[in-house]
Coordinates of C-alpha atoms and ligand atoms in Angstrom, one line a residue:
M24 CA -14.3 0.6 49.6
K25 CA -16.7 -2.2 50.0
L26 CA -19.1 -3.0 47.1
N27 CA -22.0 -1.8 49.2
E28 CA -20.3 1.6 49.7
L29 CA -19.7 2.3 46.1
K30 CA -21.4 5.4 44.6
L31 CA -21.6 5.4 40.9
T32 CA -22.3 8.5 38.8
N33 CA -23.4 8.6 35.1
P34 CA -22.1 11.7 33.4
Y35 CA -22.9 10.4 29.9
L36 CA -26.6 10.5 30.8
N37 CA -26.5 14.3 30.9
L38 CA -26.2 14.2 27.1
P39 CA -29.3 14.5 25.0
S40 CA -31.5 11.4 25.0
E41 CA -30.6 10.4 21.4
C42 CA -27.1 9.5 22.7
H43 CA -28.1 6.6 24.9
D44 CA -30.8 4.2 25.9
R45 CA -31.4 2.9 29.4
V46 CA -31.3 -0.8 29.6
N47 CA -30.8 -3.3 32.4
P48 CA -28.2 -6.1 32.1
S49 CA -29.5 -9.7 31.6
P50 CA -27.4 -11.8 33.9
L51 CA -25.8 -15.1 32.8
H52 CA -26.9 -18.4 34.4
E53 CA -24.6 -19.9 37.1
P54 CA -21.8 -17.3 36.9
F55 CA -18.4 -17.8 38.4
L56 CA -15.3 -15.7 38.7
I57 CA -12.4 -16.6 36.4
H58 CA -10.0 -13.8 37.2
A59 CA -10.0 -10.4 38.8
N60 CA -7.5 -7.6 38.3
R61 CA -6.3 -6.3 41.7
D62 CA -4.5 -3.3 40.2
V63 CA -7.7 -2.1 38.5
A64 CA -9.6 -2.7 41.7
Q65 CA -7.2 -0.4 43.5
M66 CA -7.4 2.1 40.7
L67 CA -11.2 2.1 41.2
N68 CA -10.8 2.2 45.0
I69 CA -12.6 -1.1 45.5
D70 CA -11.3 -3.3 48.4
T71 CA -9.4 -6.2 46.9
D72 CA -11.0 -8.6 49.5
E73 CA -14.3 -7.8 47.8
L74 CA -13.1 -9.4 44.6
Y75 CA -13.6 -12.9 45.9
S76 CA -17.1 -12.4 47.3
E77 CA -20.3 -13.7 45.9
D78 CA -21.6 -10.1 45.5
F79 CA -18.7 -9.3 43.3
V80 CA -19.6 -12.1 40.8
R81 CA -23.2 -10.7 40.9
F82 CA -21.8 -7.2 40.3
V83 CA -19.9 -8.4 37.2
N84 CA -22.9 -10.4 36.1
G85 CA -25.1 -7.2 36.2
D86 CA -27.1 -8.7 39.0
Y87 CA -26.0 -6.3 41.8
Y88 CA -26.6 -2.6 41.5
P89 CA -24.4 -0.3 43.6
E90 CA -25.9 3.0 44.6
G91 CA -26.2 5.4 41.7
S92 CA -26.5 2.6 39.1
D93 CA -28.5 3.7 36.1
P94 CA -27.4 1.3 33.3
F95 CA -27.5 2.3 29.7
A96 CA -26.1 1.6 26.2
M97 CA -24.4 4.2 24.0
C98 CA -25.4 4.9 20.4
Y99 CA -22.8 5.3 17.6
A100 CA -22.4 4.7 13.9
G101 CA -19.2 3.9 12.0
H102 CA -17.4 3.1 8.8
Q103 CA -17.0 -0.7 8.7
F104 CA -14.4 -1.8 6.1
G105 CA -14.9 1.6 4.5
H106 CA -18.7 1.5 4.3
Y107 CA -20.9 3.7 6.4
V108 CA -23.3 2.0 8.8
P109 CA -25.7 4.6 10.2
R110 CA -26.5 2.8 13.4
L111 CA -24.4 0.6 15.5
G112 CA -24.0 1.3 19.2
D113 CA -23.4 -0.9 22.3
G114 CA -25.1 -4.0 21.1
R115 CA -23.7 -6.1 23.9
A116 CA -22.0 -3.7 26.2
I117 CA -23.9 -2.1 29.1
N118 CA -22.6 0.9 31.0
I119 CA -23.2 0.6 34.7
G120 CA -21.7 3.8 35.9
T121 CA -18.5 5.8 36.6
L122 CA -16.1 5.4 39.5
N123 CA -13.0 7.6 40.0
G124 CA -13.3 8.9 36.4
W125 CA -13.4 5.3 35.0
H126 CA -16.5 4.3 33.2
L127 CA -17.5 0.7 33.9
Q128 CA -19.0 -1.4 31.2
L129 CA -20.3 -5.0 31.1
K130 CA -19.4 -6.6 27.8
G131 CA -21.7 -9.6 27.0
A132 CA -24.4 -8.6 29.4
G133 CA -27.3 -9.0 27.0
Q134 CA -29.3 -7.2 24.4
T135 CA -29.8 -3.5 24.0
K136 CA -31.7 -1.3 21.6
Y137 CA -28.5 -1.5 19.4
S138 CA -28.1 -5.2 19.3
R139 CA -29.6 -5.5 15.7
S140 CA -29.8 -9.3 15.2
G141 CA -27.2 -10.1 17.8
D142 CA -27.8 -11.8 21.1
G143 CA -25.9 -9.3 23.2
R144 CA -23.5 -12.0 24.4
A145 CA -19.8 -12.6 24.4
V146 CA -18.4 -16.1 24.4
L147 CA -15.7 -17.3 26.7
R148 CA -12.9 -17.3 24.1
S149 CA -13.5 -13.7 23.0
S150 CA -13.8 -12.5 26.6
I151 CA -10.5 -14.2 27.6
R152 CA -8.8 -12.5 24.6
E153 CA -10.1 -9.0 25.6
Y154 CA -9.4 -9.5 29.3
L155 CA -5.8 -10.6 28.8
M156 CA -4.8 -8.4 25.9
S157 CA -6.0 -5.2 27.5
E158 CA -3.7 -5.9 30.5
A159 CA -0.9 -6.9 28.1
M160 CA -1.2 -3.6 26.3
H161 CA -1.2 -1.7 29.6
G162 CA 1.9 -3.7 30.6
L163 CA 3.6 -2.6 27.5
G164 CA 2.9 1.0 28.3
I165 CA 0.3 1.4 25.5
D166 CA -2.9 3.4 26.2
T167 CA -5.8 1.1 26.4
T168 CA -9.1 0.3 28.0
R169 CA -8.7 -2.1 31.0
A170 CA -10.7 -4.8 32.7
L171 CA -11.6 -5.4 36.3
A172 CA -12.8 -9.0 36.0
I173 CA -13.9 -11.8 33.8
I174 CA -16.7 -14.3 34.7
G175 CA -17.7 -17.5 33.1
S176 CA -21.1 -19.2 33.2
E177 CA -23.2 -22.2 32.2
H178 CA -25.2 -19.9 29.9
S179 CA -25.2 -21.4 26.4
V180 CA -24.5 -19.1 23.5
Y181 CA -24.7 -20.1 19.9
R182 CA -22.0 -19.1 17.4
Q183 CA -21.0 -21.8 14.9
E184 CA -21.6 -24.2 17.7
W185 CA -22.8 -24.0 21.3
E186 CA -20.4 -22.2 23.6
K187 CA -20.5 -20.6 27.0
G188 CA -21.3 -17.0 27.7
S189 CA -18.9 -14.8 29.6
I190 CA -18.8 -11.2 30.7
V191 CA -15.8 -8.8 31.0
L192 CA -16.2 -5.8 33.3
R193 CA -14.1 -3.4 31.3
V194 CA -13.3 0.2 32.3
S195 CA -12.2 3.2 30.3
P196 CA -11.7 6.9 30.9
S197 CA -13.8 7.3 27.7
W198 CA -16.0 5.1 25.6
V199 CA -16.6 7.8 22.9
R200 CA -15.6 6.6 19.5
F201 CA -15.0 8.4 16.1
G202 CA -18.3 6.7 15.1
T203 CA -20.2 8.4 18.0
F204 CA -19.6 11.7 16.2
E205 CA -20.4 10.3 12.8
Y206 CA -23.8 9.1 14.1
F207 CA -25.0 12.7 14.9
A208 CA -23.3 14.4 11.9
H209 CA -24.8 12.0 9.3
K210 CA -28.2 12.5 10.9
K211 CA -27.6 16.3 10.8
K212 CA -28.3 16.5 14.6
F213 CA -25.9 19.4 15.1
K214 CA -27.0 20.4 18.6
E215 CA -26.3 16.8 19.8
L216 CA -23.0 16.8 17.9
E217 CA -21.8 19.9 19.7
A218 CA -23.0 18.6 23.1
L219 CA -21.0 15.4 22.4
A220 CA -17.9 17.4 21.5
D221 CA -18.2 19.4 24.7
Y222 CA -18.6 16.2 26.6
A223 CA -15.6 14.5 25.0
I224 CA -13.4 17.6 25.6
D225 CA -14.5 17.7 29.2
E226 CA -13.8 14.0 29.6
S227 CA -10.6 13.5 27.6
Y228 CA -9.1 17.0 26.8
P229 CA -10.1 19.1 29.9
H230 CA -7.0 21.3 29.4
L231 CA -8.6 22.7 26.2
K232 CA -11.9 23.7 27.8
D233 CA -11.4 27.4 28.2
S234 CA -9.0 28.0 25.4
E235 CA -9.7 29.9 22.2
D236 CA -10.3 27.7 19.2
T237 CA -11.2 24.8 21.5
Y238 CA -12.8 22.7 18.8
I239 CA -9.9 22.8 16.3
R240 CA -7.4 22.2 19.1
F241 CA -9.5 19.2 20.1
F242 CA -9.3 17.7 16.7
T243 CA -5.6 18.5 16.5
E244 CA -5.0 16.6 19.7
V245 CA -7.1 13.6 18.6
V246 CA -4.8 13.5 15.5
E247 CA -1.7 13.7 17.8
R248 CA -2.8 11.0 20.2
T249 CA -3.8 8.7 17.3
A250 CA -0.5 9.1 15.6
K251 CA 1.3 8.2 18.9
L252 CA -0.9 5.2 19.5
L253 CA -0.3 3.9 16.0
A254 CA 3.4 4.3 16.3
Q255 CA 3.2 2.3 19.5
W256 CA 1.2 -0.5 17.8
Q257 CA 3.6 -0.7 14.9
S258 CA 6.7 -0.7 17.0
V259 CA 5.4 -3.6 19.2
G260 CA 4.0 -5.5 16.3
F261 CA 0.3 -5.3 17.2
N262 CA -2.2 -5.8 14.5
H263 CA -5.7 -4.6 15.7
G264 CA -7.6 -6.3 12.8
V265 CA -10.8 -4.3 12.8
M266 CA -10.0 -0.6 12.6
N267 CA -13.5 0.5 11.8
T268 CA -14.3 4.0 12.9
D269 CA -16.5 2.7 15.6
N270 CA -13.4 0.9 17.1
M271 CA -11.4 4.2 17.2
S272 CA -11.2 5.9 20.5
I273 CA -11.5 9.7 20.7
H274 CA -9.3 9.5 23.8
G275 CA -6.5 7.8 21.8
L276 CA -6.9 4.4 23.5
T277 CA -6.7 0.9 22.1
I278 CA -10.3 -0.4 22.2
D279 CA -12.4 -3.3 21.2
Y280 CA -10.2 -6.3 21.1
G281 CA -11.4 -8.8 18.4
P282 CA -9.4 -10.8 16.0
Y283 CA -6.1 -8.9 16.8
A284 CA -2.7 -10.5 16.7
F285 CA 0.8 -9.8 17.8
L286 CA 3.2 -10.6 14.9
D287 CA 4.9 -13.9 15.1
V288 CA 7.5 -13.7 12.4
Y289 CA 7.7 -10.2 11.0
D290 CA 5.4 -9.6 8.1
H291 CA 4.5 -6.1 7.0
N292 CA 1.5 -7.5 5.1
N293 CA 0.2 -9.6 8.0
I294 CA -3.7 -10.0 8.0
C295 CA -5.1 -11.2 11.2
N296 CA -8.8 -10.8 10.5
H297 CA -10.3 -13.7 8.5
T298 CA -13.0 -11.4 7.0
D299 CA -10.4 -8.9 5.8
A300 CA -10.0 -10.4 2.3
Y301 CA -8.1 -7.4 0.8
G302 CA -5.9 -6.5 3.7
R303 CA -7.5 -3.2 4.5
Y304 CA -6.6 -3.7 8.2
S305 CA -3.3 -5.5 7.5
F306 CA -0.4 -4.7 9.9
G307 CA 1.4 -2.4 7.5
N308 CA -1.7 -0.5 6.5
Q309 CA -2.7 0.5 10.0
P310 CA -1.2 4.0 10.0
N311 CA -2.9 4.7 6.6
I312 CA -6.2 3.5 7.9
A313 CA -5.8 5.6 11.1
E314 CA -5.5 8.6 8.8
W315 CA -8.5 7.5 6.8
N316 CA -10.5 7.2 10.0
L317 CA -9.3 10.7 11.1
R318 CA -10.7 12.0 7.8
A319 CA -14.0 10.4 8.5
L320 CA -14.0 12.1 11.9
M321 CA -13.1 15.3 10.2
A322 CA -16.1 15.0 7.9
A323 CA -18.3 14.4 11.0
L324 CA -16.9 17.5 12.8
S325 CA -17.2 19.7 9.7
P326 CA -20.4 21.4 10.8
M327 CA -18.5 22.7 13.8
I328 CA -15.0 23.3 12.7
P329 CA -13.7 24.9 9.4
L330 CA -12.5 22.1 7.1
D331 CA -9.4 23.9 6.0
K332 CA -8.2 24.1 9.6
M333 CA -8.8 20.4 10.1
E334 CA -7.2 19.6 6.8
H335 CA -4.1 21.3 8.1
A336 CA -4.2 19.2 11.3
V337 CA -4.8 15.9 9.6
E338 CA -2.0 16.5 7.1
R339 CA 0.5 16.4 10.0
F340 CA -0.6 12.9 10.8
G341 CA 2.1 11.2 8.6
T342 CA 4.9 13.3 10.0
L343 CA 3.8 12.9 13.6
Y344 CA 3.4 9.2 13.2
S345 CA 6.9 8.8 11.7
E346 CA 8.5 11.0 14.4
H347 CA 7.0 8.9 17.1
Y348 CA 7.7 5.6 15.3
I349 CA 11.4 6.4 14.7
A350 CA 11.9 7.6 18.2
I351 CA 10.4 4.4 19.6
M352 CA 12.3 2.2 17.2
S353 CA 15.6 3.9 17.9
G354 CA 14.9 3.1 21.6
K355 CA 14.3 -0.5 20.7
L356 CA 17.7 -0.5 18.9
G357 CA 19.3 1.0 22.0
L358 CA 20.4 4.3 20.4
D359 CA 21.0 7.3 22.6
A360 CA 19.6 9.8 20.2
V361 CA 17.7 9.8 16.9
E362 CA 19.7 10.7 13.8
E363 CA 18.5 11.4 10.3
K364 CA 19.8 8.2 8.8
D365 CA 18.1 6.0 11.5
S366 CA 14.9 5.7 9.5
D367 CA 16.9 4.0 6.8
I368 CA 18.5 1.7 9.3
I369 CA 15.1 0.7 10.6
K370 CA 13.8 0.1 7.1
Q371 CA 16.8 -2.0 6.2
L372 CA 16.2 -4.1 9.4
L373 CA 12.5 -4.6 8.7
G374 CA 13.4 -5.8 5.2
A375 CA 15.8 -8.3 6.7
L376 CA 13.4 -9.5 9.3
Q377 CA 10.7 -10.0 6.7
G378 CA 13.0 -11.8 4.2
L379 CA 14.5 -14.1 6.8
Q380 CA 11.2 -14.8 8.6
V381 CA 12.5 -13.7 12.0
D382 CA 10.3 -13.7 15.1
Y383 CA 9.7 -9.9 15.7
T384 CA 9.7 -10.0 19.6
L385 CA 12.4 -12.5 20.0
F386 CA 14.7 -10.6 17.6
F387 CA 14.6 -7.4 19.7
R388 CA 14.9 -9.2 23.0
T389 CA 18.0 -11.1 21.6
L390 CA 19.4 -7.8 20.3
S391 CA 19.0 -6.4 23.8
R392 CA 22.0 -8.5 24.8
Y393 CA 24.1 -8.0 21.7
T394 CA 27.8 -7.7 22.3
G395 CA 29.1 -7.8 18.8
E396 CA 29.0 -11.6 18.7
R397 CA 26.6 -12.3 15.9
K398 CA 25.9 -16.0 16.2
E399 CA 22.7 -15.9 18.2
I400 CA 21.1 -13.2 16.1
L401 CA 22.0 -14.9 12.9
S402 CA 20.5 -18.1 14.0
L403 CA 17.1 -16.5 14.3
G404 CA 16.7 -16.2 10.5
L405 CA 16.6 -18.6 7.6
Y406 CA 19.8 -17.3 6.1
H407 CA 22.6 -15.0 7.2
T408 CA 23.3 -12.6 4.4
P409 CA 20.9 -9.6 4.9
M410 CA 21.3 -9.7 8.6
H411 CA 25.1 -9.7 8.4
D412 CA 24.8 -6.6 6.2
W413 CA 22.5 -4.9 8.7
L414 CA 24.7 -5.8 11.7
D415 CA 27.6 -4.1 9.9
V416 CA 25.5 -0.9 9.7
Y417 CA 24.3 -1.3 13.3
D418 CA 27.8 -1.8 14.7
K419 CA 28.8 1.5 13.1
R420 CA 25.8 3.2 14.4
L421 CA 26.3 1.9 17.9
A422 CA 29.9 3.3 17.8
Q423 CA 28.3 6.7 18.0
N424 CA 26.4 5.9 21.2
E425 CA 27.8 7.6 24.3
S426 CA 26.2 5.1 26.8
S427 CA 28.1 2.0 27.8
E428 CA 27.2 -1.4 26.5
T429 CA 25.8 -2.4 29.9
E430 CA 23.6 0.7 30.0
R431 CA 22.4 0.0 26.5
H432 CA 21.5 -3.6 27.4
E433 CA 19.7 -2.4 30.5
A434 CA 17.7 0.1 28.6
M435 CA 16.8 -2.3 25.8
L436 CA 15.7 -5.0 28.2
Q437 CA 13.2 -2.5 29.6
T438 CA 12.1 -1.5 26.1
N439 CA 11.9 -4.8 24.2
P440 CA 9.4 -7.2 25.9
K441 CA 10.4 -10.7 26.5
Y442 CA 6.8 -11.7 26.2
V443 CA 3.8 -10.7 24.1
L444 CA 0.6 -12.6 24.1
K445 CA 0.7 -14.3 20.8
N446 CA -2.5 -15.9 19.5
Y447 CA -1.2 -19.5 20.0
M448 CA -0.6 -18.7 23.7
L449 CA -4.1 -17.3 24.1
Q450 CA -5.5 -20.2 22.2
E451 CA -3.8 -22.7 24.6
A452 CA -5.4 -20.8 27.6
I453 CA -8.8 -20.7 25.8
D454 CA -8.7 -24.5 25.0
A455 CA -7.9 -25.2 28.7
A456 CA -10.6 -22.8 29.9
E457 CA -13.2 -24.4 27.7
E458 CA -12.3 -27.7 29.5
G459 CA -12.8 -26.0 32.9
S460 CA -9.1 -25.2 33.7
Y461 CA -8.2 -21.5 34.2
R462 CA -4.6 -21.8 35.5
L463 CA -3.1 -20.7 32.2
I464 CA -5.2 -17.5 32.4
D465 CA -3.4 -16.7 35.7
D466 CA -0.1 -17.4 34.0
L467 CA -0.7 -15.3 30.9
F468 CA -2.0 -12.5 33.1
A469 CA 1.3 -12.6 35.1
I470 CA 3.4 -12.1 31.9
A471 CA 0.9 -9.6 30.5
K472 CA 1.4 -7.4 33.5
E473 CA 5.2 -7.6 33.5
P474 CA 6.3 -8.3 29.9
F475 CA 9.8 -7.1 30.4
A476 CA 10.5 -9.3 33.4
E477 CA 12.3 -12.7 32.9
H478 CA 9.7 -15.0 34.5
P479 CA 11.9 -18.1 34.1
Q480 CA 9.0 -20.4 34.8
F481 CA 7.3 -19.2 31.5
E482 CA 10.4 -19.5 29.3
R483 CA 8.6 -21.7 26.8
W484 CA 6.5 -18.6 25.8
A485 CA 9.5 -16.5 25.1
G486 CA 10.7 -18.4 22.0
V487 CA 9.5 -18.6 18.4
T488 CA 5.9 -19.5 17.7
P489 CA 5.5 -23.1 16.7
E490 CA 5.4 -23.2 12.9
E491 CA 1.8 -24.5 12.6
F492 CA 0.5 -21.5 14.6
R493 CA 2.4 -18.7 12.9
N494 CA 0.5 -15.7 11.5
T495 CA -2.9 -17.4 11.5
K496 CA -6.2 -15.5 10.9
L497 CA -9.1 -15.3 13.3
S498 CA -12.7 -14.6 12.6
C499 CA -14.7 -11.7 14.1
S500 CA -17.4 -14.1 15.3
S501 CA -17.2 -13.6 19.1
Ligands
AMP630 P1 -17.4 -5.3 17.3 O1 -17.0 -6.1 16.1 O2 -17.3 -6.2 18.5 O3 -16.6 -4.0 17.4 O4 -18.9 -5.0 17.1 C1 -19.4 -4.2 16.0 C2 -20.9 -3.9 16.3 O5 -21.7 -5.1 16.4 C3 -21.1 -3.1 17.6 O6 -22.2 -2.3 17.5 C4 -21.4 -4.3 18.6 O7 -22.2 -3.8 19.7 C5 -22.3 -5.2 17.7 N1 -22.2 -6.6 18.2 C6 -21.1 -7.4 18.1 N2 -21.5 -8.7 18.6 C7 -22.7 -8.6 19.0 C8 -23.6 -9.5 19.7 N3 -23.3 -10.7 20.0 N4 -24.9 -9.0 20.0 C9 -25.2 -7.8 19.7 N5 -24.4 -6.9 19.1 C10 -23.2 -7.2 18.7
MG631 MG1 -16.6 -2.4 18.4

């Protein structure tokens, strides 16, 4: 469809007025397209030729209103670093309507009622990070919000220094967060709470609509999706960095990309967020925090659902998470089936990777071509000993596999990415973009989309992270 044929709907506006606030975007000065995602355009049924038109830039800049547009910001609360903040909301994201079941949102399009002291803007570096990483997570098969396009501008935005404003048009099947429920529960607005639950079920769990015990089944499935998502994050080495309840999706998606990181060398205790002094959101603590967040959601839903039933559901989180995690990891190891002792094999491996300071992604990619010849694997670590020991165990375990070595290699090469977007790679693209060159964004987008492909022209990004850039921390200021 052409842009002027689009017809947007706004189902969220059917909720009570406390849930949202109508607000028009404030366009950036001198906007220009940096990148557009053709797959997402097709998913939305937008003609890909339209992506390079002037109207498209205006559309992403909040300066072109397709039919049905009725822009608004959503209200939510949340536990930030464990402390309840009663009112957050879309402080810099403006919803512009729904297409094909995808809700479109302009991140960085100016102030809303929920901006508090913020300017409603997003700077170029943070928009590049969100734009590329959401595509990378999708490429890895992990549920996530996505993005249609990113624009730059000449609009000055002040952070620690003057930077340029940017907008990402991001899309999601749901923007409802755990914190959206907390907002109404803590205000004791139970009518709105129930309306929100009905809305979220309709949007994200429609198969539960006419069942008995719809609400408890809803919470149970949120627990299940969250457990699966966390297992995916841990297995691929993704550290979100700001798992506040307002950044937790009720749909089970990865949302709100901030100071995240992919692990460079494996470190269970990796902290990627500069403000996270005590490691609340460290890599290894993510599953615990997910459960903590589910308990905050449980408290918010307690006026509607008996607590003992939710307790029963949330208690399964640990088991569900472990089952998913072990299944994914045994796939990464090329095992045909999961056996009881595999969790020990995985633990032993992670201990070796940590001790030897091995690059997490490179290790599994190298293992995907393992033939019994150990030299290449051993050369990835500082020493040989614990890896030798682990390979002894692995060789024995592989002997139980029924598939051939070739089949195992093929499956592993489709399971263990050659490329993940490490922070040093993103930083290189950001530095170039800040100087006006956007080619690296195209390159990183190509590997984000197809992380399992070889891409020989991008080989330099498949190796270990240069030492000075390993496991660095980023600030939230974006
Ligand atoms: P985040 O860390 O991006 O998840 O944001 C946490 C909260 O702060 C959300 O309510 C955001 O909308 C709000 N926020 C973050 N940056 C800004 C900004 N520049 N202007 C207004 N609100 C912001
Ligand atoms: Mg957020």
